[in-house]
Structure formats: C-alpha cells, structure tokens
Amino acid sequence: MNHPILYSYWRSSCSWRVRIAMNLKEIPYDIKPISLIKSGGEQHCNEYREVNPMEQVPALQIDGHTLIESVAIMHYLEETRPQRPLLPQDVHKRAKVREIVEIICSGIQPLQNLIVLIHVGEEKKKEWAQHWITRGFRAVEKALSTSAGKYCVGDEISMADCCLVPQVFNARRFHVDLRPYPIILRIDRELESNPAFRAAHPSNQPDCPPELPNK
Amino acid sequence: MNHPILYSYWRSSCSWRVRIAMNLKEIPYDIKPISLIKSGGEQHCNEYREVNPMEQVPALQIDGHTLIESVAIMHYLEETRPQRPLLPQDVHKRAKVREIVEIICSGIQPLQNLIVLIHVGEEKKKEWAQHWITRGFRAVEKALSTSAGKYCVGDEISMADCCLVPQVFNARRFHVDLRPYPIILRIDRELESNPAFRAAHPSNQPDCPPELPNK
C-alpha cells in the first residue's frame, strides 16, 4: 500500500504541525516538498492549486482523499488513527487544548506567515511579526499558567504542543524576546529531544537547504 | 440554574458564530455586550482581560468554566450538547467541515478583523480586507463545489455554515464583489431565514445601535 503523501515545506510551521502529529501516531508518510520561495512559490502553480486552492502547505493525500488545513488534518488523524491520542479524554481539557491551538493557528500564525509579510513589506515586517507573536504569546502563557503540566495541557502531549513548538521557532526567527514566557520556553525545551518532534524539525527535512538560514 | 453568559459584540463575526451554534442547539444564554469601539475598546480593560487574555470576543461562561476562541467553543458545545449536531457522522465530511471552518477562521477572518485593520491604517484597510477575503472565498467556493448540498457540507447545517454566514456579512461590509462565488451566495441566502441564524444576526443583538451603520 502506498504511504500517505504530505505536501510540505521544511520551514512551514503549518506543515511542521502535521509532521509532528504523523510522527507521534507513527503513521509512515512520504514528503513531497513544495518550495514556498522557488520560482515565486511553487504553491501558486496551477498543478498545486488543484491540490490546495489556498495555495499553501500542507496538504495530505491519505485514504484516497486530499486534506488541507493543518488543524482539520490533525483532527482527521485523531478520528481515524486513535493510537497515541492528540486530545485528552476530559472535555474541559479538550477545550483547553483547542483554545491554545486556535490562539496560535488563528491568532498568531496567519498574521506572520510569509504571504502576509510580503504584503506588509520588507521595512515593517519584523516589527509586524513581533507585535502579533508577542500579543498571542501573552495569551498562550496565561492559558498555560492554569493548564500546563509537563506539556501544554497536563502531562500528555496534545495538538497544542504540535502547534506551540513551530510557533516558538517562528518567534525566534523574528527575534521576539521570549523571556516573559517561561512556561512556553520550558515546554519547548521539554519537547526538543522528543523523537517525533526531532524528526519533524525543519533541519531534518529533505528540502532543508544545506546551510540553514535564520535558524 | 443560571444561563451560560456569552461575552459578545453585535458585529463581531466570531461572537456571531457562537451565537448561531448556541441557537441551533437551543441552549439558552445571556449576552454580556463588550463594545469593541467604546472607550478605545472594552475588550482591552483589565477586568475583561482576565476573562479573555486575547482581548477579543467571544468568551463563554458555561458549566463553571470560561471558554475562549470560537472554534474551540463550538467543539465544546458539540461534545457536551450533542443534540442538533454541528459535525457530520462521516469522518471525511467532518474533515471537510473543519477545512472550511479553518479557511475562514484562520485564513480569512484574522486578517480582516478590527485590530489588524487598525494596524493596516485607514487608507489601505479596504483594499487589504478585500484582498484576503477574495483569496479565501476562492478556496471556499472551490471546496463547496464538491461538498455542498443544501448547506456547506451536504444537507445538514454544520460548523462550516456557522462560520460562512458571518464572513459573507463581512465581505459585504468591505464591498467585496461576490458574483464569482455563486455557491457561497446560495448557501448564505438559504440560511438567511433560518430562525437560529436570524436570531444571531447583528441587527437582532441587544447592543446593536438603533441606526445600523455599514449594514
């Protein structure tokens, strides 16, 4: 049987979320790299637009379907591959996981992704990205102050962790001062050595350039 | 027993999504209006920041907990009040619902909400909002071309419809040309007369000003 195919870009935080989720659930998959910068962005070519009309990564071909949107994909994986759950059993903890997921995936990342920063312009982009990441991380840190155990919500890794780690990487790329967020930093450090997270890291992707810029 | 309390602003599309979901599930609730414009925005005051550290509406006090982030709230309602489901049974249809939800809630709305447009500036804000709504609606229309029945996914109302209708309202506010999106327009028209959607409409909110601007 063919493996699922993940359309991914090494540094895309949305692709990275799905890579972590696939690794945690030990689902084998093949990567089809889509360069977001080569030739003005391969995600904009006609062929890929048929795969993902948002012209973004990731997209996942699995079970005869093409799925897009990282949060929808993680939920699909959770519902079809319940091993190594990404959501807690308790309904209030599930709400907390999804709250952190949404703060990051709708409140932070969309405002600092590549396509928006191109619109903001070279001169202002660093300040713009810092502003929205800082605003979101204040809220994430506040949420974690009541929810975190070893990880974002209690002591089990969840979707929230899949989203947090790539967002911390982005924060560092834009030189956000992370000292006000000790819980975020602790969880990020905790997950650094986890094999599923390590294998999903941009530096371990087949399309990562030999010399890592902005690492 | 006290009703749940929904912190809401009449024209906030994220509050609106939750109002629709509550109405569909026939959950009685009280509204606590938070004006996003009065005194520079009541969502930024210290008291409300304790409710929602993202300084946004909605927030929902329910079952002894305070929930934030509209998509997380809708999932909580679905998991605790399964009557009148907002997600289909079929796992691929669920993925499609969540795909449309995420395109709107992370791909469109965050880029055209009030706080971002303040940053973009008065001069450029209309063009900015139009750009991101148009881009997102192209992808939503494409998704609907294979998923839609009477509503966004098949013939049952889902979370996707709760998100689509407020986004169409926003598109009209920013004078987006909606003619290229016939399926979006048909579904929006279909839902216009639905009682749950009607009651959730901005014009039917307690904090809606007597003379509707930008309607």
CSV table of C-alpha atoms in Angstrom, one decimal:
chain,number,residue,atom,x,y,z
A,1,MET,CA,0.0,0.0,0.0
A,2,ASN,CA,1.2,3.5,-0.8
A,3,HIS,CA,2.1,5.7,2.1
A,4,PRO,CA,0.1,9.0,2.6
A,5,ILE,CA,1.8,11.9,0.8
A,6,LEU,CA,2.4,15.1,2.7
A,7,TYR,CA,3.0,18.2,0.7
A,8,SER,CA,5.3,20.1,3.0
A,9,TYR,CA,7.9,22.9,3.1
A,10,TRP,CA,10.8,22.4,5.6
A,11,ARG,CA,10.3,25.8,7.4
A,12,SER,CA,6.4,26.0,7.1
A,13,SER,CA,5.1,25.9,10.7
A,14,CYS,CA,1.7,24.5,9.4
A,15,SER,CA,3.4,21.6,7.7
A,16,TRP,CA,5.5,21.1,10.8
A,17,ARG,CA,2.4,20.7,13.0
A,18,VAL,CA,1.2,17.8,10.8
A,19,ARG,CA,4.6,16.2,10.6
A,20,ILE,CA,4.7,16.1,14.4
A,21,ALA,CA,1.2,14.6,14.6
A,22,MET,CA,2.0,11.9,11.9
A,23,ASN,CA,5.3,11.0,13.8
A,24,LEU,CA,3.6,10.9,17.2
A,25,LYS,CA,1.0,8.5,15.8
A,26,GLU,CA,3.7,6.6,13.9
A,27,ILE,CA,2.0,6.9,10.6
A,28,PRO,CA,4.6,6.4,7.8
A,29,TYR,CA,4.4,9.0,5.1
A,30,ASP,CA,6.3,10.3,2.1
A,31,ILE,CA,7.1,14.0,1.8
A,32,LYS,CA,6.6,15.9,-1.5
A,33,PRO,CA,8.4,19.2,-1.0
A,34,ILE,CA,6.7,22.4,-2.2
A,35,SER,CA,9.1,25.3,-2.2
A,36,LEU,CA,7.4,28.5,-1.0
A,37,ILE,CA,10.2,30.6,-2.4
A,38,LYS,CA,11.5,28.9,-5.6
A,39,SER,CA,10.1,30.4,-8.8
A,40,GLY,CA,7.9,32.9,-6.8
A,41,GLY,CA,6.4,30.0,-4.8
A,42,GLU,CA,5.6,26.6,-6.2
A,43,GLN,CA,2.4,26.7,-4.1
A,44,HIS,CA,1.0,29.1,-6.7
A,45,CYS,CA,1.5,26.9,-9.7
A,46,ASN,CA,-1.6,25.5,-11.4
A,47,GLU,CA,-0.9,21.9,-10.6
A,48,TYR,CA,-0.6,22.6,-6.8
A,49,ARG,CA,-3.6,24.9,-6.8
A,50,GLU,CA,-5.7,21.9,-7.7
A,51,VAL,CA,-4.3,20.1,-4.6
A,52,ASN,CA,-4.8,23.1,-2.2
A,53,PRO,CA,-6.8,26.1,-3.5
A,54,MET,CA,-5.5,28.2,-0.6
A,55,GLU,CA,-2.1,27.8,-2.3
A,56,GLN,CA,-0.5,26.9,1.0
A,57,VAL,CA,1.2,23.9,2.6
A,58,PRO,CA,0.4,21.4,4.0
A,59,ALA,CA,-1.9,19.1,2.1
A,60,LEU,CA,-2.2,15.5,2.9
A,61,GLN,CA,-3.2,12.7,0.5
A,62,ILE,CA,-4.5,9.9,2.7
A,63,ASP,CA,-7.1,7.2,2.4
A,64,GLY,CA,-8.0,8.3,-1.1
A,65,HIS,CA,-8.7,11.9,-0.1
A,66,THR,CA,-6.8,15.1,-0.2
A,67,LEU,CA,-7.0,17.1,3.0
A,68,ILE,CA,-5.9,20.7,3.7
A,69,GLU,CA,-5.7,23.0,6.7
A,70,SER,CA,-3.4,21.7,9.4
A,71,VAL,CA,-5.9,21.8,12.3
A,72,ALA,CA,-8.5,19.9,10.2
A,73,ILE,CA,-5.8,17.3,9.2
A,74,MET,CA,-4.8,16.8,12.9
A,75,HIS,CA,-8.5,16.2,13.8
A,76,TYR,CA,-8.9,13.7,10.9
A,77,LEU,CA,-5.8,11.8,12.0
A,78,GLU,CA,-7.2,11.8,15.6
A,79,GLU,CA,-10.5,10.4,14.4
A,80,THR,CA,-9.1,7.8,12.1
A,81,ARG,CA,-5.9,6.8,14.0
A,82,PRO,CA,-6.8,7.0,17.7
A,83,GLN,CA,-3.5,5.5,18.8
A,84,ARG,CA,-1.4,7.9,20.8
A,85,PRO,CA,-4.2,10.4,21.2
A,86,LEU,CA,-3.6,14.1,20.5
A,87,LEU,CA,-6.7,15.2,22.5
A,88,PRO,CA,-7.3,14.4,26.2
A,89,GLN,CA,-10.4,12.4,27.3
A,90,ASP,CA,-11.7,15.1,29.6
A,91,VAL,CA,-14.0,17.6,27.8
A,92,HIS,CA,-12.7,20.6,29.6
A,93,LYS,CA,-9.1,19.7,28.9
A,94,ARG,CA,-10.0,19.1,25.2
A,95,ALA,CA,-11.4,22.7,25.1
A,96,LYS,CA,-8.2,24.0,26.6
A,97,VAL,CA,-6.1,22.2,24.0
A,98,ARG,CA,-8.3,23.6,21.2
A,99,GLU,CA,-8.1,27.1,22.8
A,100,ILE,CA,-4.3,27.0,22.7
A,101,VAL,CA,-4.4,25.6,19.1
A,102,GLU,CA,-6.7,28.4,18.0
A,103,ILE,CA,-4.8,31.2,19.7
A,104,ILE,CA,-1.7,30.0,17.7
A,105,CYS,CA,-3.4,28.9,14.5
A,106,SER,CA,-5.8,31.7,14.0
A,107,GLY,CA,-4.5,34.4,16.4
A,108,ILE,CA,-0.8,34.3,15.7
A,109,GLN,CA,0.5,32.3,12.7
A,110,PRO,CA,-1.9,33.7,10.0
A,111,LEU,CA,-0.7,37.2,10.8
A,112,GLN,CA,3.0,36.4,10.5
A,113,ASN,CA,3.1,33.9,7.6
A,114,LEU,CA,5.1,34.5,4.5
A,115,ILE,CA,2.4,35.7,2.3
A,116,VAL,CA,1.1,38.3,4.7
A,117,LEU,CA,4.6,39.6,5.4
A,118,ILE,CA,5.2,40.1,1.7
A,119,HIS,CA,2.1,42.4,1.8
A,120,VAL,CA,3.4,44.2,4.9
A,121,GLY,CA,6.7,44.9,3.2
A,122,GLU,CA,10.3,44.4,3.9
A,123,GLU,CA,10.7,47.5,6.0
A,124,LYS,CA,8.0,46.8,8.5
A,125,LYS,CA,7.8,43.0,8.6
A,126,LYS,CA,9.9,42.3,11.6
A,127,GLU,CA,8.0,44.8,13.8
A,128,TRP,CA,4.7,43.5,12.5
A,129,ALA,CA,5.6,39.8,13.2
A,130,GLN,CA,6.9,40.7,16.7
A,131,HIS,CA,3.8,42.6,17.5
A,132,TRP,CA,1.4,39.7,16.8
A,133,ILE,CA,3.5,36.9,18.2
A,134,THR,CA,4.0,38.9,21.4
A,135,ARG,CA,0.3,39.6,21.8
A,136,GLY,CA,-0.5,35.9,21.2
A,137,PHE,CA,2.2,34.5,23.4
A,138,ARG,CA,0.9,36.6,26.3
A,139,ALA,CA,-2.4,34.9,26.0
A,140,VAL,CA,-0.8,31.4,25.5
A,141,GLU,CA,1.4,31.9,28.6
A,142,LYS,CA,-1.7,32.9,30.6
A,143,ALA,CA,-3.6,29.8,29.4
A,144,LEU,CA,-0.6,27.6,30.2
A,145,SER,CA,-0.4,29.0,33.7
A,146,THR,CA,-3.5,27.0,34.6
A,147,SER,CA,-3.4,24.1,32.1
A,148,ALA,CA,0.3,23.1,31.8
A,149,GLY,CA,1.8,20.0,33.4
A,150,LYS,CA,4.8,18.6,31.7
A,151,TYR,CA,3.3,19.8,28.4
A,152,CYS,CA,0.7,22.4,27.3
A,153,VAL,CA,-2.3,20.6,28.9
A,154,GLY,CA,-1.4,18.2,31.7
A,155,ASP,CA,1.3,15.6,31.2
A,156,GLU,CA,0.3,14.2,27.8
A,157,ILE,CA,1.4,15.6,24.5
A,158,SER,CA,-1.5,17.1,22.6
A,159,MET,CA,-2.3,19.1,19.4
A,160,ALA,CA,-1.5,22.2,21.4
A,161,ASP,CA,2.1,21.0,21.7
A,162,CYS,CA,2.2,20.2,17.9
A,163,CYS,CA,1.3,23.9,17.3
A,164,LEU,CA,3.4,25.5,20.1
A,165,VAL,CA,6.8,24.2,19.1
A,166,PRO,CA,6.8,25.5,15.5
A,167,GLN,CA,5.4,28.9,16.7
A,168,VAL,CA,8.3,29.2,19.2
A,169,PHE,CA,10.7,28.6,16.2
A,170,ASN,CA,9.0,31.4,14.3
A,171,ALA,CA,9.2,33.7,17.3
A,172,ARG,CA,13.0,33.1,17.4
A,173,ARG,CA,13.3,33.8,13.7
A,174,PHE,CA,11.7,37.2,14.3
A,175,HIS,CA,13.8,37.8,17.4
A,176,VAL,CA,10.9,38.0,19.8
A,177,ASP,CA,12.1,38.4,23.4
A,178,LEU,CA,10.9,35.2,24.9
A,179,ARG,CA,11.9,35.8,28.5
A,180,PRO,CA,8.4,36.8,29.6
A,181,TYR,CA,7.1,33.4,28.6
A,182,PRO,CA,8.9,30.9,31.0
A,183,ILE,CA,6.2,28.2,30.6
A,184,ILE,CA,6.3,28.3,26.8
A,185,LEU,CA,10.1,28.1,27.0
A,186,ARG,CA,10.1,25.2,29.4
A,187,ILE,CA,7.6,23.1,27.3
A,188,ASP,CA,9.5,23.9,24.1
A,189,ARG,CA,12.7,22.7,25.8
A,190,GLU,CA,11.0,19.6,27.1
A,191,LEU,CA,9.9,18.6,23.6
A,192,GLU,CA,13.1,19.4,21.9
A,193,SER,CA,14.5,15.9,22.4
A,194,ASN,CA,11.3,14.0,21.8
A,195,PRO,CA,12.0,11.8,18.7
A,196,ALA,CA,8.6,12.7,17.0
A,197,PHE,CA,9.4,16.4,17.3
A,198,ARG,CA,13.0,16.0,16.4
A,199,ALA,CA,12.2,14.1,13.2
A,200,ALA,CA,9.7,16.8,12.2
A,201,HIS,CA,12.1,19.7,12.8
A,202,PRO,CA,12.9,21.8,9.7
A,203,SER,CA,16.6,21.0,9.9
A,204,ASN,CA,15.7,17.3,9.4
A,205,GLN,CA,13.6,17.8,6.3
A,206,PRO,CA,14.7,16.5,2.9
A,207,ASP,CA,14.2,20.0,1.4
A,208,CYS,CA,16.1,21.8,4.1
A,209,PRO,CA,19.0,23.7,2.4
A,210,PRO,CA,22.5,22.5,3.5
A,211,GLU,CA,23.2,25.9,5.2
A,212,LEU,CA,20.3,26.8,7.4
A,213,PRO,CA,19.3,30.4,7.1
A,214,ASN,CA,17.5,32.2,10.0
A,215,LYS,CA,17.9,29.1,12.3
B,1,MET,CA,-29.8,27.4,37.3
B,2,ASN,CA,-28.0,30.4,35.7
B,3,HIS,CA,-27.8,30.5,32.0
B,4,PRO,CA,-24.4,30.5,30.3
B,5,ILE,CA,-23.0,34.0,29.7
B,6,LEU,CA,-21.8,34.9,26.3
B,7,TYR,CA,-19.5,38.0,26.1
B,8,SER,CA,-20.4,39.2,22.6
B,9,TYR,CA,-20.3,42.3,20.3
B,10,TRP,CA,-23.1,42.6,17.9
B,11,ARG,CA,-21.0,42.9,14.8
B,12,SER,CA,-18.2,40.6,15.8
B,13,SER,CA,-18.2,37.6,13.4
B,14,CYS,CA,-16.5,35.3,15.9
B,15,SER,CA,-19.2,36.1,18.5
B,16,TRP,CA,-21.8,35.6,15.8
B,17,ARG,CA,-20.5,32.0,15.0
B,18,VAL,CA,-21.1,31.0,18.7
B,19,ARG,CA,-24.5,32.7,18.8
B,20,ILE,CA,-25.6,30.6,15.8
B,21,ALA,CA,-24.2,27.4,17.4
B,22,MET,CA,-26.0,28.1,20.7
B,23,ASN,CA,-29.2,28.9,18.9
B,24,LEU,CA,-29.1,25.8,16.7
B,25,LYS,CA,-28.6,23.6,19.8
B,26,GLU,CA,-31.3,25.6,21.7
B,27,ILE,CA,-29.1,26.4,24.6
B,28,PRO,CA,-30.5,29.4,26.5
B,29,TYR,CA,-27.8,32.1,27.2
B,30,ASP,CA,-27.5,35.6,28.4
B,31,ILE,CA,-25.5,38.1,26.5
B,32,LYS,CA,-23.0,40.5,28.1
B,33,PRO,CA,-22.1,43.0,25.5
B,34,ILE,CA,-18.5,44.1,25.1
B,35,SER,CA,-18.1,47.1,22.9
B,36,LEU,CA,-15.1,46.8,20.7
B,37,ILE,CA,-15.2,50.6,20.0
B,38,LYS,CA,-16.4,52.4,23.1
B,39,SER,CA,-13.6,53.9,25.3
B,40,GLY,CA,-10.9,52.5,22.8
B,41,GLY,CA,-12.4,49.0,23.2
B,42,GLU,CA,-13.8,47.5,26.3
B,43,GLN,CA,-12.1,44.2,25.4
B,44,HIS,CA,-8.8,45.8,26.5
B,45,CYS,CA,-9.9,46.8,30.0
B,46,ASN,CA,-8.2,44.9,32.9
B,47,GLU,CA,-11.4,43.2,34.0
B,48,TYR,CA,-12.1,41.7,30.6
B,49,ARG,CA,-8.5,40.8,30.0
B,50,GLU,CA,-9.0,38.4,32.9
B,51,VAL,CA,-11.9,36.8,31.0
B,52,ASN,CA,-10.1,36.6,27.7
B,53,PRO,CA,-6.3,37.3,27.6
B,54,MET,CA,-6.5,37.7,23.8
B,55,GLU,CA,-8.7,40.8,24.5
B,56,GLN,CA,-11.3,39.6,22.0
B,57,VAL,CA,-14.8,38.4,21.9
B,58,PRO,CA,-16.4,36.0,22.3
B,59,ALA,CA,-15.9,34.3,25.7
B,60,LEU,CA,-18.4,31.9,27.1
B,61,GLN,CA,-19.0,31.2,30.8
B,62,ILE,CA,-20.6,27.7,30.9
B,63,ASP,CA,-20.5,24.7,33.2
B,64,GLY,CA,-18.3,26.6,35.7
B,65,HIS,CA,-15.6,27.3,33.1
B,66,THR,CA,-14.7,30.3,30.9
B,67,LEU,CA,-14.1,29.3,27.3
B,68,ILE,CA,-12.5,31.4,24.6
B,69,GLU,CA,-11.8,31.0,20.8
B,70,SER,CA,-15.0,30.5,18.8
B,71,VAL,CA,-13.9,27.2,17.1
B,72,ALA,CA,-12.9,25.7,20.5
B,73,ILE,CA,-16.2,26.8,21.9
B,74,MET,CA,-18.2,25.3,19.1
B,75,HIS,CA,-16.4,22.0,19.6
B,76,TYR,CA,-17.0,22.1,23.3
B,77,LEU,CA,-20.7,22.6,22.7
B,78,GLU,CA,-20.7,19.8,20.2
B,79,GLU,CA,-19.1,17.4,22.7
B,80,THR,CA,-21.2,18.4,25.7
B,81,ARG,CA,-24.6,19.1,23.9
B,82,PRO,CA,-24.8,16.5,21.1
B,83,GLN,CA,-28.3,17.5,20.2
B,84,ARG,CA,-28.6,19.0,16.7
B,85,PRO,CA,-25.0,18.0,15.7
B,86,LEU,CA,-22.7,20.6,14.1
B,87,LEU,CA,-20.5,17.9,12.7
B,88,PRO,CA,-21.5,15.1,10.3
B,89,GLN,CA,-21.0,11.5,11.4
B,90,ASP,CA,-18.9,10.6,8.4
B,91,VAL,CA,-15.2,11.2,9.1
B,92,HIS,CA,-14.4,12.6,5.6
B,93,LYS,CA,-17.3,15.0,5.8
B,94,ARG,CA,-16.1,16.1,9.2
B,95,ALA,CA,-12.7,16.9,7.7
B,96,LYS,CA,-14.4,18.9,5.0
B,97,VAL,CA,-16.4,20.9,7.6
B,98,ARG,CA,-13.3,21.6,9.6
B,99,GLU,CA,-11.4,22.5,6.4
B,100,ILE,CA,-14.0,25.2,5.5
B,101,VAL,CA,-14.0,26.3,9.2
B,102,GLU,CA,-10.2,26.7,9.2
B,103,ILE,CA,-10.1,28.5,5.8
B,104,ILE,CA,-12.5,31.1,7.2
B,105,CYS,CA,-11.3,31.2,10.8
B,106,SER,CA,-7.6,31.1,10.3
B,107,GLY,CA,-7.2,32.1,6.6
B,108,ILE,CA,-9.7,35.0,6.3
B,109,GLN,CA,-11.1,36.5,9.4
B,110,PRO,CA,-7.9,37.0,11.4
B,111,LEU,CA,-6.5,39.1,8.5
B,112,GLN,CA,-9.5,41.4,8.3
B,113,ASN,CA,-10.6,41.8,11.9
B,114,LEU,CA,-10.8,45.2,13.6
B,115,ILE,CA,-7.5,45.1,15.4
B,116,VAL,CA,-5.5,44.2,12.3
B,117,LEU,CA,-7.2,46.8,10.2
B,118,ILE,CA,-6.3,49.5,12.8
B,119,HIS,CA,-2.6,48.4,12.2
B,120,VAL,CA,-3.0,48.5,8.5
B,121,GLY,CA,-4.3,52.0,8.6
B,122,GLU,CA,-7.5,53.8,7.4
B,123,GLU,CA,-6.1,54.5,3.9
B,124,LYS,CA,-5.3,50.9,2.9
B,125,LYS,CA,-7.8,48.9,5.0
B,126,LYS,CA,-10.5,48.4,2.4
B,127,GLU,CA,-8.1,47.1,-0.2
B,128,TRP,CA,-6.3,44.9,2.4
B,129,ALA,CA,-9.6,43.3,3.6
B,130,GLN,CA,-10.8,42.7,0.1
B,131,HIS,CA,-7.6,41.0,-0.9
B,132,TRP,CA,-7.7,38.4,1.9
B,133,ILE,CA,-11.4,37.8,1.7
B,134,THR,CA,-11.2,37.3,-2.0
B,135,ARG,CA,-8.3,34.9,-1.7
B,136,GLY,CA,-10.1,32.9,0.9
B,137,PHE,CA,-13.5,32.9,-0.8
B,138,ARG,CA,-11.9,31.5,-3.9
B,139,ALA,CA,-10.8,28.5,-1.9
B,140,VAL,CA,-14.1,28.2,0.0
B,141,GLU,CA,-16.1,28.2,-3.3
B,142,LYS,CA,-13.7,25.5,-4.6
B,143,ALA,CA,-14.3,23.4,-1.5
B,144,LEU,CA,-18.0,23.9,-1.7
B,145,SER,CA,-18.1,22.8,-5.4
B,146,THR,CA,-17.6,19.2,-4.2
B,147,SER,CA,-19.0,19.3,-0.7
B,148,ALA,CA,-22.1,21.4,-0.8
B,149,GLY,CA,-25.7,20.2,-0.8
B,150,LYS,CA,-28.3,22.5,0.6
B,151,TYR,CA,-25.6,23.7,3.0
B,152,CYS,CA,-21.8,23.8,3.1
B,153,VAL,CA,-21.3,20.1,3.5
B,154,GLY,CA,-24.3,18.1,2.4
B,155,ASP,CA,-27.8,18.8,3.5
B,156,GLU,CA,-27.2,19.3,7.2
B,157,ILE,CA,-26.2,22.6,8.8
B,158,SER,CA,-22.7,22.4,10.3
B,159,MET,CA,-20.0,24.5,12.0
B,160,ALA,CA,-18.9,25.5,8.5
B,161,ASP,CA,-22.3,27.3,8.0
B,162,CYS,CA,-21.9,29.0,11.4
B,163,CYS,CA,-18.6,30.5,10.1
B,164,LEU,CA,-19.6,31.2,6.5
B,165,VAL,CA,-22.6,33.4,7.1
B,166,PRO,CA,-20.8,36.0,9.3
B,167,GLN,CA,-17.9,36.0,6.8
B,168,VAL,CA,-20.3,36.8,4.0
B,169,PHE,CA,-21.6,39.7,6.0
B,170,ASN,CA,-18.0,41.0,6.5
B,171,ALA,CA,-17.3,40.6,2.8
B,172,ARG,CA,-20.3,42.8,2.0
B,173,ARG,CA,-19.1,45.4,4.6
B,174,PHE,CA,-15.9,45.7,2.7
B,175,HIS,CA,-17.7,45.8,-0.7
B,176,VAL,CA,-16.2,42.5,-2.0
B,177,ASP,CA,-17.6,41.5,-5.4
B,178,LEU,CA,-19.4,38.3,-4.5
B,179,ARG,CA,-20.6,37.4,-8.0
B,180,PRO,CA,-17.7,34.9,-8.5
B,181,TYR,CA,-19.0,32.8,-5.6
B,182,PRO,CA,-22.4,31.6,-6.5
B,183,ILE,CA,-22.4,28.6,-4.1
B,184,ILE,CA,-21.4,30.8,-1.2
B,185,LEU,CA,-24.2,33.2,-2.1
B,186,ARG,CA,-26.8,30.5,-2.5
B,187,ILE,CA,-26.0,28.9,0.9
B,188,ASP,CA,-26.0,32.4,2.6
B,189,ARG,CA,-29.4,33.1,1.1
B,190,GLU,CA,-30.7,29.7,2.2
B,191,LEU,CA,-29.7,30.3,5.8
B,192,GLU,CA,-30.9,33.9,5.9
B,193,SER,CA,-34.4,32.9,7.0
B,194,ASN,CA,-33.3,30.1,9.4
B,195,PRO,CA,-34.6,31.1,12.9
B,196,ALA,CA,-31.3,30.2,14.6
B,197,PHE,CA,-29.3,32.3,12.2
B,198,ARG,CA,-31.8,35.2,12.2
B,199,ALA,CA,-31.8,35.5,16.0
B,200,ALA,CA,-27.9,35.5,15.9
B,201,HIS,CA,-27.8,38.3,13.3
B,202,PRO,CA,-26.1,41.5,14.4
B,203,SER,CA,-29.2,43.5,13.8
B,204,ASN,CA,-31.0,41.4,16.4
B,205,GLN,CA,-28.5,41.9,19.2
B,206,PRO,CA,-29.2,43.9,22.3
B,207,ASP,CA,-26.1,46.1,21.7
B,208,CYS,CA,-26.8,46.8,18.1
B,209,PRO,CA,-27.1,50.6,17.7
B,210,PRO,CA,-30.6,51.8,16.6
B,211,GLU,CA,-29.2,53.1,13.3
B,212,LEU,CA,-27.2,50.3,11.7
B,213,PRO,CA,-24.0,51.6,10.1
B,214,ASN,CA,-22.4,49.6,7.3
B,215,LYS,CA,-25.3,47.1,7.2
